[in-house]
Amino acid sequence: MNSTAFVLQIEQLRMLYENLVAGGFRIAGPRVQDGTIAFGFLEAFEEVPRGYAEEQSPGRYRLLPQQDSSLFNYTLGPQSPKNILHPARRKLWQADRSDDGSFQISSEELEQKPIALFGVRACDIKAMDLLDRVFLESGTKDG
């Protein structure tokens, strides 16, 4: 497989983020959550952790602020983008009971926007490639 590496300056990465949002994408990537770096949906480019590193040892994890303002200078935790691509739970419908005992069923709208992933590890990209082969190229159909 041929690959080309690109190094983006922070403002170029911000422009990429903003262009993806303007193009209708939801952005998922690393963010600070509960004192750790966790993978989730981002609401703004500023949520991408900047100027952090972590200290890890057996049974210990600490997120440490750094003097520099570098991006992606940390190791992601055990989370992967799997929970973004294949959520374990998804609400499909809801039933509401009224005072007279009847109930109304309503379906939930599923988010249909495409997703762009920031800061994904190489091993997660390989796993997504394998899942694509299973789900898209295996020749099996649901139902």
mmCIF file of N, CA and C in Angstrom:
data_model
loop_
_atom_site.group_PDB
_atom_site.id
_atom_site.type_symbol
_atom_site.label_atom_id
_atom_site.label_comp_id
_atom_site.label_asym_id
_atom_site.label_seq_id
_atom_site.Cartn_x
_atom_site.Cartn_y
_atom_site.Cartn_z
ATOM 1 N N MET A 1 0.846 -1.175 0.000
ATOM 2 C CA MET A 1 0.000 0.000 0.000
ATOM 3 C C MET A 1 0.890 1.235 0.000
ATOM 4 N N ASN A 2 0.644 2.140 -0.915
ATOM 5 C CA ASN A 2 1.385 3.396 -0.966
ATOM 6 C C ASN A 2 0.735 4.398 -0.036
ATOM 7 N N SER A 3 1.561 5.161 0.656
ATOM 8 C CA SER A 3 1.009 6.190 1.527
ATOM 9 C C SER A 3 1.901 7.413 1.475
ATOM 10 N N THR A 4 1.289 8.536 1.700
ATOM 11 C CA THR A 4 2.000 9.801 1.743
ATOM 12 C C THR A 4 1.662 10.469 3.056
ATOM 13 N N ALA A 5 2.661 10.974 3.729
ATOM 14 C CA ALA A 5 2.439 11.649 5.004
ATOM 15 C C ALA A 5 2.399 13.151 4.780
ATOM 16 N N PHE A 6 1.525 13.824 5.506
ATOM 17 C CA PHE A 6 1.415 15.268 5.473
ATOM 18 C C PHE A 6 1.497 15.792 6.893
ATOM 19 N N VAL A 7 2.177 16.887 7.065
ATOM 20 C CA VAL A 7 2.219 17.555 8.362
ATOM 21 C C VAL A 7 1.428 18.847 8.212
ATOM 22 N N LEU A 8 0.396 18.986 9.037
ATOM 23 C CA LEU A 8 -0.439 20.183 8.992
ATOM 24 C C LEU A 8 -0.117 21.077 10.178
ATOM 25 N N GLN A 9 -0.068 22.358 9.930
ATOM 26 C CA GLN A 9 0.033 23.326 11.013
ATOM 27 C C GLN A 9 -1.346 23.405 11.681
ATOM 28 N N ILE A 10 -1.390 23.917 12.890
ATOM 29 C CA ILE A 10 -2.647 23.947 13.647
ATOM 30 C C ILE A 10 -3.737 24.693 12.890
ATOM 31 N N GLU A 11 -3.411 25.802 12.270
ATOM 32 C CA GLU A 11 -4.442 26.556 11.538
ATOM 33 C C GLU A 11 -4.938 25.789 10.319
ATOM 34 N N GLN A 12 -4.071 25.001 9.692
ATOM 35 C CA GLN A 12 -4.501 24.170 8.570
ATOM 36 C C GLN A 12 -5.439 23.068 9.057
ATOM 37 N N LEU A 13 -5.138 22.493 10.211
ATOM 38 C CA LEU A 13 -6.004 21.472 10.788
ATOM 39 C C LEU A 13 -7.355 22.069 11.164
ATOM 40 N N ARG A 14 -7.330 23.301 11.693
ATOM 41 C CA ARG A 14 -8.588 23.994 12.015
ATOM 42 C C ARG A 14 -9.419 24.212 10.741
ATOM 43 N N MET A 15 -8.761 24.619 9.676
ATOM 44 C CA MET A 15 -9.472 24.827 8.401
ATOM 45 C C MET A 15 -10.070 23.515 7.896
ATOM 46 N N LEU A 16 -9.312 22.413 8.009
ATOM 47 C CA LEU A 16 -9.826 21.107 7.613
ATOM 48 C C LEU A 16 -11.070 20.775 8.440
ATOM 49 N N TYR A 17 -10.990 20.950 9.745
ATOM 50 C CA TYR A 17 -12.114 20.694 10.639
ATOM 51 C C TYR A 17 -13.328 21.526 10.207
ATOM 52 N N GLU A 18 -13.130 22.823 10.027
ATOM 53 C CA GLU A 18 -14.245 23.716 9.673
ATOM 54 C C GLU A 18 -14.827 23.380 8.309
ATOM 55 N N ASN A 19 -13.993 22.978 7.350
ATOM 56 C CA ASN A 19 -14.498 22.589 6.032
ATOM 57 C C ASN A 19 -15.305 21.298 6.108
ATOM 58 N N LEU A 20 -14.870 20.363 6.945
ATOM 59 C CA LEU A 20 -15.642 19.129 7.117
ATOM 60 C C LEU A 20 -16.999 19.418 7.746
ATOM 61 N N VAL A 21 -17.034 20.279 8.761
ATOM 62 C CA VAL A 21 -18.301 20.653 9.393
ATOM 63 C C VAL A 21 -19.205 21.359 8.374
ATOM 64 N N ALA A 22 -18.626 22.290 7.602
ATOM 65 C CA ALA A 22 -19.408 23.002 6.583
ATOM 66 C C ALA A 22 -19.928 22.044 5.518
ATOM 67 N N GLY A 23 -19.208 20.947 5.293
ATOM 68 C CA GLY A 23 -19.633 19.941 4.328
ATOM 69 C C GLY A 23 -20.646 18.953 4.881
ATOM 70 N N GLY A 24 -21.081 19.149 6.127
ATOM 71 C CA GLY A 24 -22.125 18.310 6.700
ATOM 72 C C GLY A 24 -21.634 17.150 7.548
ATOM 73 N N PHE A 25 -20.356 17.094 7.859
ATOM 74 C CA PHE A 25 -19.812 16.004 8.664
ATOM 75 C C PHE A 25 -19.953 16.283 10.156
ATOM 76 N N ARG A 26 -20.155 15.212 10.928
ATOM 77 C CA ARG A 26 -19.982 15.244 12.378
ATOM 78 C C ARG A 26 -18.543 14.823 12.625
ATOM 79 N N ILE A 27 -17.870 15.480 13.554
ATOM 80 C CA ILE A 27 -16.471 15.194 13.816
ATOM 81 C C ILE A 27 -16.353 14.442 15.139
ATOM 82 N N ALA A 28 -15.609 13.348 15.115
ATOM 83 C CA ALA A 28 -15.313 12.592 16.326
ATOM 84 C C ALA A 28 -13.802 12.519 16.474
ATOM 85 N N GLY A 29 -13.346 12.600 17.700
ATOM 86 C CA GLY A 29 -11.912 12.545 17.941
ATOM 87 C C GLY A 29 -11.617 12.579 19.418
ATOM 88 N N PRO A 30 -10.346 12.686 19.758
ATOM 89 C CA PRO A 30 -9.968 12.733 21.166
ATOM 90 C C PRO A 30 -10.406 14.051 21.803
ATOM 91 N N ARG A 31 -10.792 13.967 23.071
ATOM 92 C CA ARG A 31 -11.168 15.157 23.833
ATOM 93 C C ARG A 31 -10.924 14.880 25.306
ATOM 94 N N VAL A 32 -10.790 15.937 26.080
ATOM 95 C CA VAL A 32 -10.608 15.774 27.516
ATOM 96 C C VAL A 32 -11.975 15.489 28.125
ATOM 97 N N GLN A 33 -12.033 14.384 28.875
ATOM 98 C CA GLN A 33 -13.289 13.985 29.516
ATOM 99 C C GLN A 33 -12.961 13.301 30.835
ATOM 100 N N ASP A 34 -13.452 13.847 31.912
ATOM 101 C CA ASP A 34 -13.251 13.270 33.251
ATOM 102 C C ASP A 34 -11.770 13.055 33.569
ATOM 103 N N GLY A 35 -10.928 14.001 33.192
ATOM 104 C CA GLY A 35 -9.512 13.929 33.511
ATOM 105 C C GLY A 35 -8.708 12.963 32.669
ATOM 106 N N THR A 36 -9.280 12.508 31.548
ATOM 107 C CA THR A 36 -8.580 11.607 30.636
ATOM 108 C C THR A 36 -8.763 12.099 29.202
ATOM 109 N N ILE A 37 -8.030 11.486 28.298
ATOM 110 C CA ILE A 37 -8.264 11.706 26.868
ATOM 111 C C ILE A 37 -9.182 10.581 26.412
ATOM 112 N N ALA A 38 -10.370 10.915 25.959
ATOM 113 C CA ALA A 38 -11.355 9.931 25.530
ATOM 114 C C ALA A 38 -11.827 10.272 24.123
ATOM 115 N N PHE A 39 -12.295 9.276 23.402
ATOM 116 C CA PHE A 39 -12.778 9.459 22.039
ATOM 117 C C PHE A 39 -14.271 9.742 22.069
ATOM 118 N N GLY A 40 -14.712 10.784 21.355
ATOM 119 C CA GLY A 40 -16.132 11.118 21.314
ATOM 120 C C GLY A 40 -16.403 12.174 20.263
ATOM 121 N N PHE A 41 -17.648 12.594 20.159
ATOM 122 C CA PHE A 41 -18.007 13.635 19.190
ATOM 123 C C PHE A 41 -17.530 14.987 19.694
ATOM 124 N N LEU A 42 -17.021 15.800 18.779
ATOM 125 C CA LEU A 42 -16.527 17.134 19.102
ATOM 126 C C LEU A 42 -17.539 18.172 18.641
ATOM 127 N N GLU A 43 -17.745 19.181 19.458
ATOM 128 C CA GLU A 43 -18.648 20.280 19.101
ATOM 129 C C GLU A 43 -17.895 21.450 18.485
ATOM 130 N N ALA A 44 -16.591 21.536 18.756
ATOM 131 C CA ALA A 44 -15.770 22.638 18.235
ATOM 132 C C ALA A 44 -14.321 22.180 18.147
ATOM 133 N N PHE A 45 -13.557 22.786 17.262
ATOM 134 C CA PHE A 45 -12.141 22.438 17.098
ATOM 135 C C PHE A 45 -11.379 22.615 18.405
ATOM 136 N N GLU A 46 -11.791 23.571 19.212
ATOM 137 C CA GLU A 46 -11.103 23.853 20.477
ATOM 138 C C GLU A 46 -11.171 22.685 21.463
ATOM 139 N N GLU A 47 -12.064 21.733 21.236
ATOM 140 C CA GLU A 47 -12.141 20.562 22.112
ATOM 141 C C GLU A 47 -11.010 19.570 21.875
ATOM 142 N N VAL A 48 -10.329 19.646 20.723
ATOM 143 C CA VAL A 48 -9.192 18.754 20.476
ATOM 144 C C VAL A 48 -8.125 19.099 21.510
ATOM 145 N N PRO A 49 -7.696 18.127 22.332
ATOM 146 C CA PRO A 49 -6.742 18.419 23.403
ATOM 147 C C PRO A 49 -5.443 19.023 22.869
ATOM 148 N N ARG A 50 -5.053 20.113 23.473
ATOM 149 C CA ARG A 50 -3.855 20.843 23.034
ATOM 150 C C ARG A 50 -3.001 21.140 24.261
ATOM 151 N N GLY A 51 -1.717 20.756 24.181
ATOM 152 C CA GLY A 51 -0.823 21.021 25.299
ATOM 153 C C GLY A 51 -0.973 20.055 26.450
ATOM 154 N N TYR A 52 -1.265 18.785 26.161
ATOM 155 C CA TYR A 52 -1.403 17.770 27.193
ATOM 156 C C TYR A 52 -0.463 16.600 26.927
ATOM 157 N N ALA A 53 -0.063 15.969 27.978
ATOM 158 C CA ALA A 53 0.623 14.675 27.952
ATOM 159 C C ALA A 53 0.041 13.884 29.110
ATOM 160 N N GLU A 54 0.386 12.615 29.198
ATOM 161 C CA GLU A 54 -0.139 11.827 30.303
ATOM 162 C C GLU A 54 1.001 11.101 30.992
ATOM 163 N N GLU A 55 0.732 10.793 32.237
ATOM 164 C CA GLU A 55 1.670 10.013 33.033
ATOM 165 C C GLU A 55 0.965 8.705 33.350
ATOM 166 N N GLN A 56 1.584 7.593 32.972
ATOM 167 C CA GLN A 56 0.967 6.297 33.190
ATOM 168 C C GLN A 56 1.934 5.368 33.907
ATOM 169 N N SER A 57 1.385 4.590 34.798
ATOM 170 C CA SER A 57 2.114 3.515 35.471
ATOM 171 C C SER A 57 1.058 2.502 35.908
ATOM 172 N N PRO A 58 1.455 1.336 36.393
ATOM 173 C CA PRO A 58 0.447 0.340 36.777
ATOM 174 C C PRO A 58 -0.604 0.922 37.733
ATOM 175 N N GLY A 59 -1.851 0.886 37.302
ATOM 176 C CA GLY A 59 -2.956 1.377 38.120
ATOM 177 C C GLY A 59 -3.037 2.883 38.260
ATOM 178 N N ARG A 60 -2.331 3.617 37.426
ATOM 179 C CA ARG A 60 -2.305 5.077 37.567
ATOM 180 C C ARG A 60 -2.311 5.748 36.190
ATOM 181 N N TYR A 61 -3.123 6.782 36.090
ATOM 182 C CA TYR A 61 -3.187 7.595 34.872
ATOM 183 C C TYR A 61 -3.440 9.028 35.293
ATOM 184 N N ARG A 62 -2.612 9.929 34.847
ATOM 185 C CA ARG A 62 -2.813 11.360 35.112
ATOM 186 C C ARG A 62 -2.605 12.132 33.832
ATOM 187 N N LEU A 63 -3.508 13.042 33.567
ATOM 188 C CA LEU A 63 -3.378 13.944 32.434
ATOM 189 C C LEU A 63 -2.637 15.180 32.919
ATOM 190 N N LEU A 64 -1.558 15.527 32.234
ATOM 191 C CA LEU A 64 -0.710 16.635 32.665
ATOM 192 C C LEU A 64 -0.690 17.748 31.634
ATOM 193 N N PRO A 65 -0.946 18.992 32.056
ATOM 194 C CA PRO A 65 -0.794 20.108 31.124
ATOM 195 C C PRO A 65 0.690 20.331 30.825
ATOM 196 N N GLN A 66 0.998 20.687 29.590
ATOM 197 C CA GLN A 66 2.369 20.934 29.151
ATOM 198 C C GLN A 66 2.546 22.402 28.792
ATOM 199 N N GLN A 67 3.789 22.833 28.701
ATOM 200 C CA GLN A 67 4.076 24.229 28.345
ATOM 201 C C GLN A 67 3.828 24.498 26.873
ATOM 202 N N ASP A 68 3.968 23.466 26.020
ATOM 203 C CA ASP A 68 3.759 23.691 24.588
ATOM 204 C C ASP A 68 2.275 23.578 24.252
ATOM 205 N N SER A 69 1.934 23.887 23.030
ATOM 206 C CA SER A 69 0.534 23.826 22.616
ATOM 207 C C SER A 69 0.346 22.780 21.518
ATOM 208 N N SER A 70 1.130 21.711 21.577
ATOM 209 C CA SER A 70 1.060 20.693 20.533
ATOM 210 C C SER A 70 -0.231 19.877 20.643
ATOM 211 N N LEU A 71 -0.636 19.384 19.507
ATOM 212 C CA LEU A 71 -1.789 18.486 19.422
ATOM 213 C C LEU A 71 -1.288 17.047 19.335
ATOM 214 N N PHE A 72 -2.076 16.106 19.821
ATOM 215 C CA PHE A 72 -1.805 14.674 19.686
ATOM 216 C C PHE A 72 -0.478 14.271 20.313
ATOM 217 N N ASN A 73 -0.103 14.894 21.431
ATOM 218 C CA ASN A 73 1.126 14.566 22.138
ATOM 219 C C ASN A 73 0.811 13.670 23.331
ATOM 220 N N TYR A 74 -0.111 12.754 23.158
ATOM 221 C CA TYR A 74 -0.578 11.902 24.235
ATOM 222 C C TYR A 74 -0.980 10.558 23.652
ATOM 223 N N THR A 75 -1.177 9.618 24.508
ATOM 224 C CA THR A 75 -1.655 8.302 24.099
ATOM 225 C C THR A 75 -3.141 8.233 24.430
ATOM 226 N N LEU A 76 -3.919 7.799 23.467
ATOM 227 C CA LEU A 76 -5.343 7.612 23.742
ATOM 228 C C LEU A 76 -5.528 6.482 24.727
ATOM 229 N N GLY A 77 -6.579 6.558 25.482
ATOM 230 C CA GLY A 77 -6.906 5.491 26.420
ATOM 231 C C GLY A 77 -7.369 4.249 25.679
ATOM 232 N N PRO A 78 -7.985 3.322 26.377
ATOM 233 C CA PRO A 78 -8.403 2.073 25.747
ATOM 234 C C PRO A 78 -9.601 2.240 24.805
ATOM 235 N N GLN A 79 -10.237 3.402 24.812
ATOM 236 C CA GLN A 79 -11.375 3.617 23.925
ATOM 237 C C GLN A 79 -10.894 3.668 22.481
ATOM 238 N N SER A 80 -11.784 3.314 21.604
ATOM 239 C CA SER A 80 -11.503 3.390 20.179
ATOM 240 C C SER A 80 -12.705 4.042 19.509
ATOM 241 N N PRO A 81 -12.614 4.303 18.215
ATOM 242 C CA PRO A 81 -13.785 4.863 17.528
ATOM 243 C C PRO A 81 -14.914 3.853 17.335
ATOM 244 N N LYS A 82 -14.745 2.626 17.821
ATOM 245 C CA LYS A 82 -15.784 1.612 17.647
ATOM 246 C C LYS A 82 -17.125 2.074 18.208
ATOM 247 N N ASN A 83 -17.113 2.732 19.382
ATOM 248 C CA ASN A 83 -18.377 3.188 19.970
ATOM 249 C C ASN A 83 -19.040 4.284 19.125
ATOM 250 N N ILE A 84 -18.270 4.954 18.287
ATOM 251 C CA ILE A 84 -18.823 5.957 17.371
ATOM 252 C C ILE A 84 -19.410 5.260 16.146
ATOM 253 N N LEU A 85 -18.674 4.306 15.583
ATOM 254 C CA LEU A 85 -19.082 3.633 14.355
ATOM 255 C C LEU A 85 -20.146 2.564 14.585
ATOM 256 N N HIS A 86 -20.075 1.870 15.724
ATOM 257 C CA HIS A 86 -21.013 0.795 16.052
ATOM 258 C C HIS A 86 -21.448 0.932 17.511
ATOM 259 N N PRO A 87 -22.343 1.897 17.806
ATOM 260 C CA PRO A 87 -22.741 2.098 19.205
ATOM 261 C C PRO A 87 -23.385 0.838 19.790
ATOM 262 N N ALA A 88 -23.071 0.570 21.046
ATOM 263 C CA ALA A 88 -23.634 -0.603 21.716
ATOM 264 C C ALA A 88 -25.138 -0.452 21.922
ATOM 265 N N ARG A 89 -25.583 0.777 22.102
ATOM 266 C CA ARG A 89 -27.006 1.035 22.318
ATOM 267 C C ARG A 89 -27.447 2.160 21.398
ATOM 268 N N ARG A 90 -28.647 2.007 20.857
ATOM 269 C CA ARG A 90 -29.230 3.052 20.016
ATOM 270 C C ARG A 90 -30.738 3.008 20.194
ATOM 271 N N LYS A 91 -31.307 4.147 20.544
ATOM 272 C CA LYS A 91 -32.746 4.223 20.753
ATOM 273 C C LYS A 91 -33.442 4.262 19.394
ATOM 274 N N LEU A 92 -34.320 3.294 19.145
ATOM 275 C CA LEU A 92 -35.022 3.208 17.873
ATOM 276 C C LEU A 92 -36.462 3.679 17.965
ATOM 277 N N TRP A 93 -37.097 3.489 19.127
ATOM 278 C CA TRP A 93 -38.474 3.917 19.308
ATOM 279 C C TRP A 93 -38.752 4.168 20.779
ATOM 280 N N GLN A 94 -39.914 4.764 21.045
ATOM 281 C CA GLN A 94 -40.314 5.082 22.405
ATOM 282 C C GLN A 94 -41.820 4.916 22.504
ATOM 283 N N ALA A 95 -42.297 4.398 23.632
ATOM 284 C CA ALA A 95 -43.733 4.267 23.878
ATOM 285 C C ALA A 95 -44.093 5.132 25.078
ATOM 286 N N ASP A 96 -45.123 5.955 24.924
ATOM 287 C CA ASP A 96 -45.601 6.818 26.004
ATOM 288 C C ASP A 96 -47.041 6.443 26.338
ATOM 289 N N ARG A 97 -47.305 6.193 27.637
ATOM 290 C CA ARG A 97 -48.643 5.821 28.093
ATOM 291 C C ARG A 97 -49.375 7.084 28.548
ATOM 292 N N SER A 98 -50.624 7.199 28.138
ATOM 293 C CA SER A 98 -51.438 8.341 28.567
ATOM 294 C C SER A 98 -52.252 7.948 29.799
ATOM 295 N N ASP A 99 -52.961 8.918 30.373
ATOM 296 C CA ASP A 99 -53.739 8.695 31.598
ATOM 297 C C ASP A 99 -54.856 7.667 31.410
ATOM 298 N N ASP A 100 -55.384 7.545 30.183
ATOM 299 C CA ASP A 100 -56.489 6.594 29.954
ATOM 300 C C ASP A 100 -55.995 5.170 29.678
ATOM 301 N N GLY A 101 -54.708 4.934 29.758
ATOM 302 C CA GLY A 101 -54.157 3.589 29.580
ATOM 303 C C GLY A 101 -53.686 3.288 28.173
ATOM 304 N N SER A 102 -54.025 4.133 27.213
ATOM 305 C CA SER A 102 -53.537 3.910 25.848
ATOM 306 C C SER A 102 -52.089 4.376 25.758
ATOM 307 N N PHE A 103 -51.448 3.994 24.690
ATOM 308 C CA PHE A 103 -50.066 4.449 24.526
ATOM 309 C C PHE A 103 -49.794 4.818 23.073
ATOM 310 N N GLN A 104 -48.824 5.653 22.927
ATOM 311 C CA GLN A 104 -48.423 6.155 21.617
ATOM 312 C C GLN A 104 -46.976 5.729 21.372
ATOM 313 N N ILE A 105 -46.713 5.141 20.211
ATOM 314 C CA ILE A 105 -45.354 4.734 19.853
ATOM 315 C C ILE A 105 -44.798 5.735 18.847
ATOM 316 N N SER A 106 -43.602 6.194 19.125
ATOM 317 C CA SER A 106 -42.941 7.115 18.199
ATOM 318 C C SER A 106 -41.550 6.582 17.878
ATOM 319 N N SER A 107 -41.160 6.747 16.627
ATOM 320 C CA SER A 107 -39.823 6.291 16.228
ATOM 321 C C SER A 107 -38.823 7.429 16.404
ATOM 322 N N GLU A 108 -37.586 7.062 16.603
ATOM 323 C CA GLU A 108 -36.514 8.043 16.773
ATOM 324 C C GLU A 108 -35.824 8.260 15.436
ATOM 325 N N GLU A 109 -35.475 9.495 15.180
ATOM 326 C CA GLU A 109 -34.704 9.810 13.980
ATOM 327 C C GLU A 109 -33.247 9.441 14.217
ATOM 328 N N LEU A 110 -32.663 8.682 13.314
ATOM 329 C CA LEU A 110 -31.247 8.337 13.413
ATOM 330 C C LEU A 110 -30.420 9.401 12.715
ATOM 331 N N GLU A 111 -29.296 9.753 13.320
ATOM 332 C CA GLU A 111 -28.390 10.744 12.736
ATOM 333 C C GLU A 111 -27.840 10.186 11.425
ATOM 334 N N GLN A 112 -28.030 10.918 10.350
ATOM 335 C CA GLN A 112 -27.619 10.442 9.035
ATOM 336 C C GLN A 112 -26.397 11.176 8.479
ATOM 337 N N LYS A 113 -25.827 12.085 9.258
ATOM 338 C CA LYS A 113 -24.661 12.815 8.774
ATOM 339 C C LYS A 113 -23.449 11.890 8.687
ATOM 340 N N PRO A 114 -22.601 12.098 7.696
ATOM 341 C CA PRO A 114 -21.351 11.318 7.671
ATOM 342 C C PRO A 114 -20.447 11.747 8.822
ATOM 343 N N ILE A 115 -19.551 10.852 9.214
ATOM 344 C CA ILE A 115 -18.664 11.092 10.348
ATOM 345 C C ILE A 115 -17.224 11.161 9.862
ATOM 346 N N ALA A 116 -16.499 12.176 10.307
ATOM 347 C CA ALA A 116 -15.055 12.289 10.057
ATOM 348 C C ALA A 116 -14.347 12.037 11.381
ATOM 349 N N LEU A 117 -13.296 11.229 11.352
ATOM 350 C CA LEU A 117 -12.562 10.863 12.563
ATOM 351 C C LEU A 117 -11.216 11.574 12.608
ATOM 352 N N PHE A 118 -10.908 12.207 13.735
ATOM 353 C CA PHE A 118 -9.633 12.888 13.984
ATOM 354 C C PHE A 118 -8.833 12.075 14.990
ATOM 355 N N GLY A 119 -7.529 12.027 14.825
ATOM 356 C CA GLY A 119 -6.656 11.455 15.841
ATOM 357 C C GLY A 119 -6.825 9.970 16.068
ATOM 358 N N VAL A 120 -7.100 9.215 15.017
ATOM 359 C CA VAL A 120 -7.318 7.777 15.141
ATOM 360 C C VAL A 120 -5.976 7.050 15.060
ATOM 361 N N ARG A 121 -5.797 6.040 15.907
ATOM 362 C CA ARG A 121 -4.569 5.242 15.914
ATOM 363 C C ARG A 121 -4.516 4.319 14.693
ATOM 364 N N ALA A 122 -3.299 3.962 14.293
ATOM 365 C CA ALA A 122 -3.105 3.068 13.148
ATOM 366 C C ALA A 122 -3.804 1.727 13.358
ATOM 367 N N CYS A 123 -3.766 1.197 14.567
ATOM 368 C CA CYS A 123 -4.406 -0.098 14.823
ATOM 369 C C CYS A 123 -5.924 0.003 14.653
ATOM 370 N N ASP A 124 -6.513 1.154 14.999
ATOM 371 C CA ASP A 124 -7.954 1.337 14.813
ATOM 372 C C ASP A 124 -8.313 1.465 13.339
ATOM 373 N N ILE A 125 -7.452 2.107 12.569
ATOM 374 C CA ILE A 125 -7.684 2.206 11.118
ATOM 375 C C ILE A 125 -7.648 0.815 10.497
ATOM 376 N N LYS A 126 -6.699 -0.005 10.907
ATOM 377 C CA LYS A 126 -6.613 -1.381 10.409
ATOM 378 C C LYS A 126 -7.862 -2.166 10.796
ATOM 379 N N ALA A 127 -8.344 -1.992 12.016
ATOM 380 C CA ALA A 127 -9.563 -2.681 12.453
ATOM 381 C C ALA A 127 -10.769 -2.240 11.621
ATOM 382 N N MET A 128 -10.853 -0.940 11.303
ATOM 383 C CA MET A 128 -11.961 -0.463 10.461
ATOM 384 C C MET A 128 -11.876 -1.060 9.064
ATOM 385 N N ASP A 129 -10.663 -1.207 8.544
ATOM 386 C CA ASP A 129 -10.463 -1.836 7.239
ATOM 387 C C ASP A 129 -10.970 -3.279 7.264
ATOM 388 N N LEU A 130 -10.648 -4.019 8.330
ATOM 389 C CA LEU A 130 -11.114 -5.399 8.455
ATOM 390 C C LEU A 130 -12.639 -5.464 8.565
ATOM 391 N N LEU A 131 -13.233 -4.563 9.336
ATOM 392 C CA LEU A 131 -14.699 -4.537 9.445
ATOM 393 C C LEU A 131 -15.353 -4.204 8.113
ATOM 394 N N ASP A 132 -14.757 -3.279 7.360
ATOM 395 C CA ASP A 132 -15.284 -2.971 6.022
ATOM 396 C C ASP A 132 -15.296 -4.216 5.147
ATOM 397 N N ARG A 133 -14.219 -4.999 5.209
ATOM 398 C CA ARG A 133 -14.174 -6.217 4.397
ATOM 399 C C ARG A 133 -15.266 -7.197 4.824
ATOM 400 N N VAL A 134 -15.497 -7.324 6.124
ATOM 401 C CA VAL A 134 -16.525 -8.233 6.606
ATOM 402 C C VAL A 134 -17.916 -7.742 6.230
ATOM 403 N N PHE A 135 -18.201 -6.473 6.511
ATOM 404 C CA PHE A 135 -19.549 -5.948 6.305
ATOM 405 C C PHE A 135 -19.865 -5.588 4.864
ATOM 406 N N LEU A 136 -18.882 -5.150 4.101
ATOM 407 C CA LEU A 136 -19.147 -4.648 2.751
ATOM 408 C C LEU A 136 -18.760 -5.607 1.635
ATOM 409 N N GLU A 137 -17.778 -6.457 1.887
ATOM 410 C CA GLU A 137 -17.243 -7.276 0.796
ATOM 411 C C GLU A 137 -17.441 -8.771 0.983
ATOM 412 N N SER A 138 -18.078 -9.195 2.064
ATOM 413 C CA SER A 138 -18.171 -10.633 2.339
ATOM 414 C C SER A 138 -19.230 -11.334 1.498
ATOM 415 N N GLY A 139 -20.141 -10.568 0.931
ATOM 416 C CA GLY A 139 -21.193 -11.182 0.110
ATOM 417 C C GLY A 139 -22.393 -11.644 0.895
ATOM 418 N N THR A 140 -22.383 -11.514 2.210
ATOM 419 C CA THR A 140 -23.536 -11.921 3.009
ATOM 420 C C THR A 140 -24.493 -10.749 3.164
ATOM 421 N N LYS A 141 -25.740 -11.066 3.312
ATOM 422 C CA LYS A 141 -26.774 -10.045 3.453
ATOM 423 C C LYS A 141 -27.513 -10.258 4.751
ATOM 424 N N ASP A 142 -27.998 -9.164 5.365
ATOM 425 C CA ASP A 142 -28.861 -9.265 6.538
ATOM 426 C C ASP A 142 -30.232 -9.776 6.106
ATOM 427 N N GLY A 143 -30.871 -10.505 7.000
ATOM 428 C CA GLY A 143 -32.249 -10.909 6.764
ATOM 429 C C GLY A 143 -32.352 -12.135 6.029
#
